[in-house]
Every structure is written in C-alpha cells, then in structure tokens.
mmCIF file of C-alpha atoms in Angstrom:
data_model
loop_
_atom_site.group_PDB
_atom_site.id
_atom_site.type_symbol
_atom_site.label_atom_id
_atom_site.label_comp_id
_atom_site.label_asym_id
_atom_site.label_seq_id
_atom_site.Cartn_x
_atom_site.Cartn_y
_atom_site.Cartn_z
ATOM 1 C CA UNK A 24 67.484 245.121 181.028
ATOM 2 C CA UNK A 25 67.448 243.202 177.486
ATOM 3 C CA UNK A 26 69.705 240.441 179.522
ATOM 4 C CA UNK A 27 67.066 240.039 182.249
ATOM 5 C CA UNK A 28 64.194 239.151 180.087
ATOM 6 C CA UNK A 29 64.792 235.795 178.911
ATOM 7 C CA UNK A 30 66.086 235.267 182.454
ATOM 8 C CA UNK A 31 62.674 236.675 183.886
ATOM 9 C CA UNK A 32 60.773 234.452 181.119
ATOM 10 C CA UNK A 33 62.447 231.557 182.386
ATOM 11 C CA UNK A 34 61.549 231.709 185.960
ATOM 12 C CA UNK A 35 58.109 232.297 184.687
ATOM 13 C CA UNK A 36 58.100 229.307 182.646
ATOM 14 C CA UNK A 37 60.109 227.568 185.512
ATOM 15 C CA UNK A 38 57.184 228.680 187.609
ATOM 16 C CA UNK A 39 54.283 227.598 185.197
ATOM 17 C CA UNK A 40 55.652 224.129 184.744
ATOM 18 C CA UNK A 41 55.982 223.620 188.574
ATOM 19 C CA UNK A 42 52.438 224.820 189.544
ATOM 20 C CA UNK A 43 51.353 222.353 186.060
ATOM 21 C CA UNK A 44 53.369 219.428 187.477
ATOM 22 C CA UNK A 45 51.779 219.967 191.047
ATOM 23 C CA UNK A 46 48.221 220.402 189.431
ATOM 24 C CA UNK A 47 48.946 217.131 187.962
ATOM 25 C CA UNK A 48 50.348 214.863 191.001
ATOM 26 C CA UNK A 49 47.733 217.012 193.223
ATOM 27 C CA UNK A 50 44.506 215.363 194.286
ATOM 28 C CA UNK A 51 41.800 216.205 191.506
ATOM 29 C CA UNK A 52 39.709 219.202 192.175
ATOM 30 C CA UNK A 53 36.310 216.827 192.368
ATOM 31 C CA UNK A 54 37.436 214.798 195.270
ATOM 32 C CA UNK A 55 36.388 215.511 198.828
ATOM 33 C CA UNK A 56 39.275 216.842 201.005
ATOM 34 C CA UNK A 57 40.989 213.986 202.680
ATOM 35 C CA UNK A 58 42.096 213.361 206.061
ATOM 36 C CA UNK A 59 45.193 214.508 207.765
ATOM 37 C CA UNK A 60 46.170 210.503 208.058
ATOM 38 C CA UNK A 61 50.096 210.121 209.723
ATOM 39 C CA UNK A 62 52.897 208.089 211.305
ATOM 40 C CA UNK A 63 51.288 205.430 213.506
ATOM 41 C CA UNK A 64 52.932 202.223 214.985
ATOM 42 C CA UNK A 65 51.103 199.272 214.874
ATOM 43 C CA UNK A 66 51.674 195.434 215.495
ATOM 44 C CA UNK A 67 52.630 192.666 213.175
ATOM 45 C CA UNK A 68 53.465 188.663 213.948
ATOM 46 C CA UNK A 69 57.064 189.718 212.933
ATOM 47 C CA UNK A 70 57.000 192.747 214.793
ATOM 48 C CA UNK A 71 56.286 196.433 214.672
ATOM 49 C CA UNK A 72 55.623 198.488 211.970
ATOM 50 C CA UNK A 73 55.959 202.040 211.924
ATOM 51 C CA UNK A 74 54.759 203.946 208.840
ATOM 52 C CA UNK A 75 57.812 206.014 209.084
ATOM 53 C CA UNK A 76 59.565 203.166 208.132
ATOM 54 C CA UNK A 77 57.924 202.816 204.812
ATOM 55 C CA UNK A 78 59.059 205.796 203.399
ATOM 56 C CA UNK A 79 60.045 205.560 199.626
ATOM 57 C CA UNK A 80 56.962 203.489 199.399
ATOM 58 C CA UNK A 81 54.266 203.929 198.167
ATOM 59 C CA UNK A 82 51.448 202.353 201.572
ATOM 60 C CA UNK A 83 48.104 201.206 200.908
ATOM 61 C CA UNK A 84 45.801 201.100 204.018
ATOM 62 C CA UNK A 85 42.567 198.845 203.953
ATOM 63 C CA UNK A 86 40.792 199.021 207.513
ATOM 64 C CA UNK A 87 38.470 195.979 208.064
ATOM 65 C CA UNK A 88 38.759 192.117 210.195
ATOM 66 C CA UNK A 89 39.482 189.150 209.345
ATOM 67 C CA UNK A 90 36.422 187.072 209.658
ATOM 68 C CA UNK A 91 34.743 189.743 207.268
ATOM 69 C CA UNK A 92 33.760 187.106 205.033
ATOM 70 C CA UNK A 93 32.551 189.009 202.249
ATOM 71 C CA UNK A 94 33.715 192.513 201.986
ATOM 72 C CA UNK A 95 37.062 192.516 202.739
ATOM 73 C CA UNK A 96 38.169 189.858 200.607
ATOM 74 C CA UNK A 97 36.776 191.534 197.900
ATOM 75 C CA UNK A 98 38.721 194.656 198.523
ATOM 76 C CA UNK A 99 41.599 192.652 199.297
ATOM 77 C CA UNK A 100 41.201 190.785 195.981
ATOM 78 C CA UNK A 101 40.772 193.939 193.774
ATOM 79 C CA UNK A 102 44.303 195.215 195.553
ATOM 80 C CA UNK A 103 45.666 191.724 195.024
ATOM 81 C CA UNK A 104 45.188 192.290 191.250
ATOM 82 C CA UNK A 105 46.567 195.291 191.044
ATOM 83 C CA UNK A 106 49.766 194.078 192.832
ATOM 84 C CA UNK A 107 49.900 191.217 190.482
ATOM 85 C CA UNK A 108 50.137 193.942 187.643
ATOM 86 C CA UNK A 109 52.363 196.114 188.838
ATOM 87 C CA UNK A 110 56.346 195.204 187.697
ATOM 88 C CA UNK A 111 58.832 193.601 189.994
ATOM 89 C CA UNK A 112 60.681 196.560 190.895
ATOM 90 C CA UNK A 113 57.570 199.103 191.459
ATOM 91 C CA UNK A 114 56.511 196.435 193.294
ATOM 92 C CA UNK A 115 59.471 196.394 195.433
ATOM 93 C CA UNK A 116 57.983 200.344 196.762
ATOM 94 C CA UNK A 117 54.833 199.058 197.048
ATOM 95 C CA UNK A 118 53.387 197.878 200.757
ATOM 96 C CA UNK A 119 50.383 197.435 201.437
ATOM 97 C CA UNK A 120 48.899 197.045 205.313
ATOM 98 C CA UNK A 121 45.565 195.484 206.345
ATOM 99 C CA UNK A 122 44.523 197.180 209.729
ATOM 100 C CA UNK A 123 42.551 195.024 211.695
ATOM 101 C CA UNK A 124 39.533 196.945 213.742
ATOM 102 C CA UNK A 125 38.757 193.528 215.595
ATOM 103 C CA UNK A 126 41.540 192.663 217.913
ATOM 104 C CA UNK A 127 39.373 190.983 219.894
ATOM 105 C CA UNK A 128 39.237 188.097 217.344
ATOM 106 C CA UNK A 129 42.214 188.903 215.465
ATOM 107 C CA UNK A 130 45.861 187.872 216.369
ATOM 108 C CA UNK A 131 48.713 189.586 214.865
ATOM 109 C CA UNK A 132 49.564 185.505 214.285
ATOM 110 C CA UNK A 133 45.955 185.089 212.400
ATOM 111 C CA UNK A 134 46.425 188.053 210.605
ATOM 112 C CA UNK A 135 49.788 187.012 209.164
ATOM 113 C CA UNK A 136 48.436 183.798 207.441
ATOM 114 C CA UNK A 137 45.057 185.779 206.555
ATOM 115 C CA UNK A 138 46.857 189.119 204.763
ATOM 116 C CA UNK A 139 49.846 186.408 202.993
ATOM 117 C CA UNK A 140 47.210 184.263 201.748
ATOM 118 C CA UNK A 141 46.419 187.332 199.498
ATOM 119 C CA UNK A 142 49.595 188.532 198.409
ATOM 120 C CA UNK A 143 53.579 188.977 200.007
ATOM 121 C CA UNK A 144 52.922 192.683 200.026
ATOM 122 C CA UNK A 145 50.029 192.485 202.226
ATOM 123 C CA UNK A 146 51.167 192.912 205.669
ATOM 124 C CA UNK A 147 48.268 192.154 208.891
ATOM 125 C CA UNK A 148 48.507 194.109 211.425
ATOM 126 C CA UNK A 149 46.778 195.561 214.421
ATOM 127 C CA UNK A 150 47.178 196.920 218.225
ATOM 128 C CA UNK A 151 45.201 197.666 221.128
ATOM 129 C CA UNK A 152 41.854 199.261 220.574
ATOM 130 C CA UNK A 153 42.869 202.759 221.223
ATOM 131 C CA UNK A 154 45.682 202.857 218.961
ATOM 132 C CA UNK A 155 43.199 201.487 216.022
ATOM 133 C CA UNK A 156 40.818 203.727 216.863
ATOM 134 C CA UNK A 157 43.486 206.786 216.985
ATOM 135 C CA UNK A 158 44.588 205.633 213.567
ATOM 136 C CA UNK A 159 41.697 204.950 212.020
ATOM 137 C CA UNK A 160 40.314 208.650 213.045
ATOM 138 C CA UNK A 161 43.557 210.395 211.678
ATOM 139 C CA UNK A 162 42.589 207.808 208.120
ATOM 140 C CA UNK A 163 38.804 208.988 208.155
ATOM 141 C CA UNK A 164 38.032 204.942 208.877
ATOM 142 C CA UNK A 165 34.715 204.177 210.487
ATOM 143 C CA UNK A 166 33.856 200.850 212.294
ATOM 144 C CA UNK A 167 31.574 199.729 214.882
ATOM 145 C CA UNK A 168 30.927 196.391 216.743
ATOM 146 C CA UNK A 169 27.482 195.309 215.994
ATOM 147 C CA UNK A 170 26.031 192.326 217.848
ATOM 148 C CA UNK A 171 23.485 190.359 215.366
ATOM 149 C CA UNK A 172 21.584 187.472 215.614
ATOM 150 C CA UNK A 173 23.506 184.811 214.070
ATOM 151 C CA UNK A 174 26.105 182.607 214.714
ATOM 152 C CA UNK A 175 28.823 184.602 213.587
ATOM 153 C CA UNK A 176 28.291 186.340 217.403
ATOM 154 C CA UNK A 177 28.381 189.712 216.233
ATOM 155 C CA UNK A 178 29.950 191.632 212.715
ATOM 156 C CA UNK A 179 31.965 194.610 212.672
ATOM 157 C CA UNK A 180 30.112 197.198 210.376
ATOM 158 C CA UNK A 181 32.879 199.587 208.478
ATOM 159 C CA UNK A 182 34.005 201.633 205.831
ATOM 160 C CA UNK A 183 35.460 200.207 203.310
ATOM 161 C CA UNK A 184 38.031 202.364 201.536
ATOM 162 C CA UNK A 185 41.601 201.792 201.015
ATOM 163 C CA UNK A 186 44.007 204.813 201.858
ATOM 164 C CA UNK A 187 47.077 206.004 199.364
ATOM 165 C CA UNK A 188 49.712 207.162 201.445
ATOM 166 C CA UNK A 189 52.638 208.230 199.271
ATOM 167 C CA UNK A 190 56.203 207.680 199.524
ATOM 168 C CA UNK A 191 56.836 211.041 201.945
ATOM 169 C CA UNK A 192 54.242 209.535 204.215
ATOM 170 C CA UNK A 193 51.159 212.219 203.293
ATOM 171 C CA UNK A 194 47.877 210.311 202.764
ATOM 172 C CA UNK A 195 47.605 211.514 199.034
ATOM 173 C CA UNK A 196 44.233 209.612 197.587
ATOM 174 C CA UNK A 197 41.664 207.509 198.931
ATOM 175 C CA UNK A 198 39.927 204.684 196.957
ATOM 176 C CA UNK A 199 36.259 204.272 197.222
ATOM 177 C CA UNK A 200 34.948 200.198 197.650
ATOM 178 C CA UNK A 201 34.974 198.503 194.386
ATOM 179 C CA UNK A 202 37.739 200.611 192.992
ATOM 180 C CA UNK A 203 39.275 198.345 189.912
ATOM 181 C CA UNK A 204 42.896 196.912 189.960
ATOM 182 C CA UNK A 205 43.976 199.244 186.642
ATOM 183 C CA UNK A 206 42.449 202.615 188.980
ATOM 184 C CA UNK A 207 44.396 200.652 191.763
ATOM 185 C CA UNK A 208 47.657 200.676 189.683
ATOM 186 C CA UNK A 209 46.946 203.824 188.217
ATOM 187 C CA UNK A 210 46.884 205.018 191.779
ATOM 188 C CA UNK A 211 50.109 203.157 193.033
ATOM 189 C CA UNK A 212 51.908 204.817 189.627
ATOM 190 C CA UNK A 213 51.002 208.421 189.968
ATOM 191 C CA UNK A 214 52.487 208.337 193.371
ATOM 192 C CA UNK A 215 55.571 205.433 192.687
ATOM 193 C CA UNK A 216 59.011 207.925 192.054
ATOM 194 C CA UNK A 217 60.320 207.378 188.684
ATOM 195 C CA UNK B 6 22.666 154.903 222.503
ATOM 196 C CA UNK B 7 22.302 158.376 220.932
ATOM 197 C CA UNK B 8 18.744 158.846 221.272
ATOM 198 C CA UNK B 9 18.634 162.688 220.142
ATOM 199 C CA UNK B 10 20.606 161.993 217.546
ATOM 200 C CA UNK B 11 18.455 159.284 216.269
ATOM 201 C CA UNK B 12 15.488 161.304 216.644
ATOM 202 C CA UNK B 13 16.672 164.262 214.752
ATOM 203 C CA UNK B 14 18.163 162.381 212.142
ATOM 204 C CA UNK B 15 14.498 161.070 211.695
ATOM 205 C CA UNK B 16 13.509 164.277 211.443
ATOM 206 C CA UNK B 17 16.031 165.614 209.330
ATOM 207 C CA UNK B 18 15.358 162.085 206.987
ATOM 208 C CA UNK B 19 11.517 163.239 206.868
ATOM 209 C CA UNK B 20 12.165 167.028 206.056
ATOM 210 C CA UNK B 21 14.587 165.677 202.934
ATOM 211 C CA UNK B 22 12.159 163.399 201.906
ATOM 212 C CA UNK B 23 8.636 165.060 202.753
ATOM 213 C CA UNK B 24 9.406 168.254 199.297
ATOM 214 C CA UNK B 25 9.765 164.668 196.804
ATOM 215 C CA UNK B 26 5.822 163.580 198.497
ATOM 216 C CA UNK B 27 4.549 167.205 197.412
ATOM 217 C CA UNK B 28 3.925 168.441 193.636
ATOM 218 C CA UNK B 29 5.411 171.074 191.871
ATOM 219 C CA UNK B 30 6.743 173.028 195.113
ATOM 220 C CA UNK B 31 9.045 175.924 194.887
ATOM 221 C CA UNK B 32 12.164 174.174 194.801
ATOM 222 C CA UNK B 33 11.013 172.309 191.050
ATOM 223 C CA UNK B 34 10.200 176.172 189.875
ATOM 224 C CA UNK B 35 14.236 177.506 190.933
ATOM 225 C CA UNK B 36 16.961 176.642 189.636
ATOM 226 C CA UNK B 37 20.040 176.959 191.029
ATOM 227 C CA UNK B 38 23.264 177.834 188.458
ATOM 228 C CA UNK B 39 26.927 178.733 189.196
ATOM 229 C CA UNK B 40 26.963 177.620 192.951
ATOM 230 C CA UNK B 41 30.462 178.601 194.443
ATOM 231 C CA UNK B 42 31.849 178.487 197.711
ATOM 232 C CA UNK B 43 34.369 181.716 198.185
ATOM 233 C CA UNK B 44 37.775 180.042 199.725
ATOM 234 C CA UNK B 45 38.212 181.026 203.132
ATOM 235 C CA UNK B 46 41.379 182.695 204.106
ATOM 236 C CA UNK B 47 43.743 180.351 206.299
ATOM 237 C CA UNK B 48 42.781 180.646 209.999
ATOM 238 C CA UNK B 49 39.099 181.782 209.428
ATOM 239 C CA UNK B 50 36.225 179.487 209.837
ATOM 240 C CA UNK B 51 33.509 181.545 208.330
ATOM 241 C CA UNK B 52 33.299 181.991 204.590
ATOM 242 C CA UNK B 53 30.526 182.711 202.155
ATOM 243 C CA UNK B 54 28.272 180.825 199.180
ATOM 244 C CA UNK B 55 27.155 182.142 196.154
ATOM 245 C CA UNK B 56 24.014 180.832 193.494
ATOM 246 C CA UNK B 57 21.822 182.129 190.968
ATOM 247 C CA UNK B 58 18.749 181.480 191.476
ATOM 248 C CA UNK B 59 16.294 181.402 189.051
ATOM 249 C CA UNK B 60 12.224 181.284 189.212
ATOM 250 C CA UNK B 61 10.465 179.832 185.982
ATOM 251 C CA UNK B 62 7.130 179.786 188.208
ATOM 252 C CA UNK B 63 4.234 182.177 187.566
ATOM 253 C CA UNK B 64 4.007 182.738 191.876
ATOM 254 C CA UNK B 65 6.934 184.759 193.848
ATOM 255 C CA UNK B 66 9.496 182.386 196.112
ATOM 256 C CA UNK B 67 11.333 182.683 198.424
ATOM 257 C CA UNK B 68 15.008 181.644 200.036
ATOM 258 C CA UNK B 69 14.088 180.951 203.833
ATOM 259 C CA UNK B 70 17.336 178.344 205.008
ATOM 260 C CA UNK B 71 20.528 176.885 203.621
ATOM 261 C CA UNK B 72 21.905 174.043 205.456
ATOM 262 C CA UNK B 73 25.408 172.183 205.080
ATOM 263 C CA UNK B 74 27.563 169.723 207.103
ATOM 264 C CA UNK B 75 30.247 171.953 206.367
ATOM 265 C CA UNK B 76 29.814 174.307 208.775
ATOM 266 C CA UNK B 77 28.768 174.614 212.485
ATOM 267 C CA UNK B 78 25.738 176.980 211.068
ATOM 268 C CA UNK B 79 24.669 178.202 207.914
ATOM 269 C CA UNK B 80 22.885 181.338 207.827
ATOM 270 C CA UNK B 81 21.521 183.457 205.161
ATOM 271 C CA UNK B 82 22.616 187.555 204.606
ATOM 272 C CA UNK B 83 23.344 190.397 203.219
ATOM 273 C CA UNK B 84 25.389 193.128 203.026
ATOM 274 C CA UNK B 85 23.626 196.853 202.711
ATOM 275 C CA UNK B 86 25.630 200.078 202.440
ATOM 276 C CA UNK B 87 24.858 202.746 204.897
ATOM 277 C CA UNK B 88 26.411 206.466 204.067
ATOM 278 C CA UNK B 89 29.668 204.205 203.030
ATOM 279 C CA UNK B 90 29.398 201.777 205.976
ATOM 280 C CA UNK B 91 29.326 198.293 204.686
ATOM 281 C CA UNK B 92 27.157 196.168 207.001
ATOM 282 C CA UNK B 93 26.473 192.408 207.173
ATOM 283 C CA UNK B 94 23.279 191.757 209.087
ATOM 284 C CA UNK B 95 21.016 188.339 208.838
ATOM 285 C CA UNK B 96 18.145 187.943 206.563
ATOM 286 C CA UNK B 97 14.970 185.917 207.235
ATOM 287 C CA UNK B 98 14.649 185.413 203.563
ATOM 288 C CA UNK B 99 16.176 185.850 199.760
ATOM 289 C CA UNK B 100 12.905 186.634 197.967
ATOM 290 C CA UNK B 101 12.858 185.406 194.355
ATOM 291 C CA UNK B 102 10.376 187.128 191.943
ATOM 292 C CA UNK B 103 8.161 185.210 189.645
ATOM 293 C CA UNK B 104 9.728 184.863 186.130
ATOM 294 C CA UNK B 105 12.865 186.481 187.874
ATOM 295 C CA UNK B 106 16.472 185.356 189.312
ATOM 296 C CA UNK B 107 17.707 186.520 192.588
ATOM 297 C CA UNK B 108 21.761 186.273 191.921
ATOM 298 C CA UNK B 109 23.299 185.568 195.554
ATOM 299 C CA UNK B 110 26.838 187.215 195.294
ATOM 300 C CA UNK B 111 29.450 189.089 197.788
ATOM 301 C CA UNK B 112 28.691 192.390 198.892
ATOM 302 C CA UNK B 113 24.779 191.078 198.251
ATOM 303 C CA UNK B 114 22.371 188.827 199.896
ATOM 304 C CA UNK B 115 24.340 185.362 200.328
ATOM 305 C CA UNK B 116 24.817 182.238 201.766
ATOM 306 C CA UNK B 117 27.137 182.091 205.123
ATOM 307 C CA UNK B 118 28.959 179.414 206.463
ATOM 308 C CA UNK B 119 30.251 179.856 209.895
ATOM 309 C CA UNK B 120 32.270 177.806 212.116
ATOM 310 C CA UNK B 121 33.652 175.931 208.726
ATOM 311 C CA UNK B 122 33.852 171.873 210.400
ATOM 312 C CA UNK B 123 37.152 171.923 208.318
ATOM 313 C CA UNK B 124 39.545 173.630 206.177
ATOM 314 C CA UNK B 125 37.683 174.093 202.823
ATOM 315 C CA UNK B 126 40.105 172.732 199.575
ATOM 316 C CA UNK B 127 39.958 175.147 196.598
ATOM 317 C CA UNK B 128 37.819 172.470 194.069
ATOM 318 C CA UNK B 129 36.163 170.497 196.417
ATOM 319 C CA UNK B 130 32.427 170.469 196.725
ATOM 320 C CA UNK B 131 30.068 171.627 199.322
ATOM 321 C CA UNK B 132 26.659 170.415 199.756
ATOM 322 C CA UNK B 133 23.884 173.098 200.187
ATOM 323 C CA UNK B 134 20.562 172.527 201.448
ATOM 324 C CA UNK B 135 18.332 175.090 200.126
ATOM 325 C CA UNK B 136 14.872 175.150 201.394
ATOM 326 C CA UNK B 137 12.140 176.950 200.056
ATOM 327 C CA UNK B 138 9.270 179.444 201.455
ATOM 328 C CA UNK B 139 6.988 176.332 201.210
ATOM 329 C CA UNK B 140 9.193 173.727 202.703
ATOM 330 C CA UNK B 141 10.143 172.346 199.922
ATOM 331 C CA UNK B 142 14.253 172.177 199.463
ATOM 332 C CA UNK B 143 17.073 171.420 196.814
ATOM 333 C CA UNK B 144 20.042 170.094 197.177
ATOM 334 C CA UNK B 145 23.334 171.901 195.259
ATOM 335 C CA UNK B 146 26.961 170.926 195.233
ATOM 336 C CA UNK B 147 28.876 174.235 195.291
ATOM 337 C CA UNK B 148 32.815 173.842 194.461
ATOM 338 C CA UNK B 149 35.162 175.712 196.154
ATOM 339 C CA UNK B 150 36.511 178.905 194.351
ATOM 340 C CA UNK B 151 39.941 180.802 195.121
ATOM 341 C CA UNK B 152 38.925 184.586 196.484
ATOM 342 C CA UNK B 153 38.512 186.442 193.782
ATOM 343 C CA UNK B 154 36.380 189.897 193.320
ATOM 344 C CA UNK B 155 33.325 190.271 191.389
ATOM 345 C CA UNK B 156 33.573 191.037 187.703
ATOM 346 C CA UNK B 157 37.518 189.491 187.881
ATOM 347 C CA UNK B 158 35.466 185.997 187.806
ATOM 348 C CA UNK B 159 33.900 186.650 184.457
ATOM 349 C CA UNK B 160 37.428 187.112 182.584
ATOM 350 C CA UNK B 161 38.005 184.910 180.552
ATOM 351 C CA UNK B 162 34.768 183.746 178.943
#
C-alpha cells in the first residue's frame, strides 16, 4: 500500500498536467463552437491540393475572390505580416490557402499570380462551384453573388474570416476580420509543434 | 473625323473649367490629404482609392463622382458589414459634414477603379477627378501604394 501512493500521486499529477496542457492548446472557453471543417481537394495552377497533404502544417484558410478589391487584400495583407514575422523554419509548416468563391472570374492561373503577389506561402486555389460551396459549409464560410449597379458587373458579398486548421488537419481557431499579424502569429505558434 | 469624341471632349473641357467661373464652391471648402491608390494584385483590373477629405466650410458637402483616365469606370462605394458578411455595394454619394472630414479608406466608403486601362506601377500617380454635390470638382494626384492593411500604413511615423 505505502509503495502505491506515490505511484497513485503520480498518475494524478500525470493526469492534472494533461487535462492543464489540453485546457491550454484547447480553444478558449469564450469562443463560439467552431465548425467541423475537413479534408477537401481543391485546384491549384500547379495542380491539386488536398488538405491531407498538409499535414504537419499548420493551414490557414481565407475564403473570398480575387477582384475583391478592398477586403480581401486587407485580410490577405494582415496574414502577409504575420508570415513575414514568423522564422524561416516555422515558416517552413506554415501554408496558407486562399479559396476562391468566384470561379466564374477566377482561374486557378489568375489566382496563382494574385495569392504569390502576397506572399510564397499563399497558395490560390479553387474548383467547381459545388466543391467550394461543400467546403466552405464544412469551414462555416458564407458568400453570395450579388449583382449591383456598377461596373464591376456584380460583387461577391462574404465572410471574411480566416480558418486555423492545425497540423492533424482539425480546424482548431478561427480569426475574426481585422485580426492583427502578432494575434495571427500568436495563432500560427500555439498550434506550430515544437 | 471623331465627331462624338469632339463633342464630349467639349463637354468634358466645359465641366473642368465651368467650378474655376463659380465662387467659393464646395471643392475650395475640401481638401483632399493623403490620396493613395491601393496596388492592384497582378491579373486584376479593379483596385481601390483612398483620400481624406476635409470640409473647412460652415454648409455640409458632399462626394457625388470621381473620374480618372485610369480606369474604364470609376465609381464611388462602400463596404458595410452585415451579421459578419462584408459587402461592397455603390454609393450615390460620400457626404462630408461641415467643419468635419470624411476619411475614404478600405473596408469604408472609397474610391473604385474598375477595368484599370493599364497595369498600375507602385509610385506612379493617378489623377482623380473629384466632383462635388454642387458641380464643382478638384483635381488630386494619388500615388500608387503597395497593399498594405490599415493601421500597418501608419508604422513608422
């Protein structure tokens, strides 16, 4: 009996530190409860792209098009930042994937040049409108078409929130618009292995 | 030869010159500071413009048209939020209080260029018509500024 104590107040402190350590890499108690996300296969100018290929990395998802002329560069500058502070190997886990909703105007081609302008860790990609609007579902992304009177022919109205998938592939966090490159890279960190 | 053209290039001549004929319009009460053009991403055509404006007059104004040869059609907008749904719809007008300043800036009511009539160089300047509720305009010269997002563009100073 005297032998099994310490051994029983081990595998109580073993168990204290393990529901501590998944308190702390949990999501925090205030945030909403987040969508059930998963693999998806989508299209890039180089070719495929499979989320289950990512694994080990830490995926950002931004949903939006590229003629959104004002609030997806924005988002895709804040993430841009963050990248830029992030060291060369965590940035080596880090990918992060621009899903365009508006294949209609947007070429996996188009997307390339728009998403590399940003950063080499922003990938473009899209596929057919089902398959966005399957993935963006599963991501709790909104979007609609929305014809307006103006040149631009019409604007796609969306969310605008960027997804943090970590590297086992569970959609772990999502950042609200306007979230700033340190909460970015605080983000990417809490989820990067050491 | 080009008759139409002719014709609205007398027009257009008139409009420029018909705010300089009238006294103290809107467009000698606003100034216009920190004019940008937002680079657009390679392979898009439509990017955005950006101004303070500010109203020293004693009498509300109002933003009713931009106009620049460097794009196909420039419109004025804004962007509202709608239960997290960003949307980018046209606006008539920027209004301007009196004795106020109206800052035209992304994810706000700004200045859109669509169909860009070429590839915009980061430090190159665009010309900006801005006309005024009374017809009266001002003409700004808004350089071209790499993407950045707001708040990042105020490091530094």
């Amino acid at each position: 009996m005297g032998r099994l104590l310490p051994l029983a107040a081990a595998v109580l402190a073993a168990v204290v530190l393990g529901m501590l350590a998944a308190h702390l890499a949990g999501p925090r108690p205030d945030e909403p409860a987040l969508p059930r996300g998963g693999d998806f296969t989508l299209t890039a100018a180089d070719g495929p792209v499979a989320l289950e290929r990512l694994r080990g990395r830490v995926v950002l998802l931004y949903f939006g098009y590229g003629s959104c002329p004002d609030v997806c560069p924005t988002s895709l500058a804040l993430t841009t930042a963050a990248l830029k502070a992030l060291e060369p190997a965590e940035l080596e886990r880090v990918q992060v994937l621009f899903i365009s909703v508006d294949p209609g105007r947007d070429t996996p081609e188009t997307l390339k040049q728009y998403a590399g302008y940003f950063h080499p860790n922003i990938a473009g990609v899209t596929g057919s409108p089902e398959t966005i609007a399957t993935v963006a579902a599963r991501y709790g992304a909104s979007y609609r078409m929305t014809p307006v009177d103006s040149a631009a022919g019409y604007v796609v109205d969306h969310s605008s929130v960027t997804s943090v998938i970590a590297p086992d592939g569970r959609l772990v966090e999502q950042l609200p618009h306007g979230t700033t490159p340190p909460e970015i890279v605080a983000a990417i960190r809490r989820w990067l292995p050491r | 030869m080009h008759k139409p053209l002719l014709s609205m290039m007398i027009v257009t001549a008139a409009l420029t010159a018909a705010p300089t004929l009238w006294a103290a319009g809107a467009a000698d009460a606003i100034h216009a500071m920190e004019p940008s053009v937002r680079m657009a991403p390679p392979g898009q055509d439509q990017t955005g413009a950006y101004v303070t404006l500010h109203n020293s007059d004693k009498r509300d104004h109002a933003l009713v048209k931009a106009a620049s040869p460097a794009a196909r059609a420039t419109e004025l907008h804004t962007v509202v939020d709608e239960g997290g749904m960003k949307k980018m719809r046209p606006v008539p007008k920027i209004d301007i209080a009196a004795g106020g300043q109206t800052r035209l800036q992304p994810g706000g009511p700004h200045i859109m260029l669509i169909g860009l009539t070429q590839p915009l160089r980061e430090g190159a300047s665009v010309p900006i018509t801005l006309t005024f509720e009374d017809g009266s305009s001002k003409k700004i010269s808004a350089p071209v500024r790499a993407i950045t997002a707001p708040g990042a563009m105020s490091h530094g100073h």
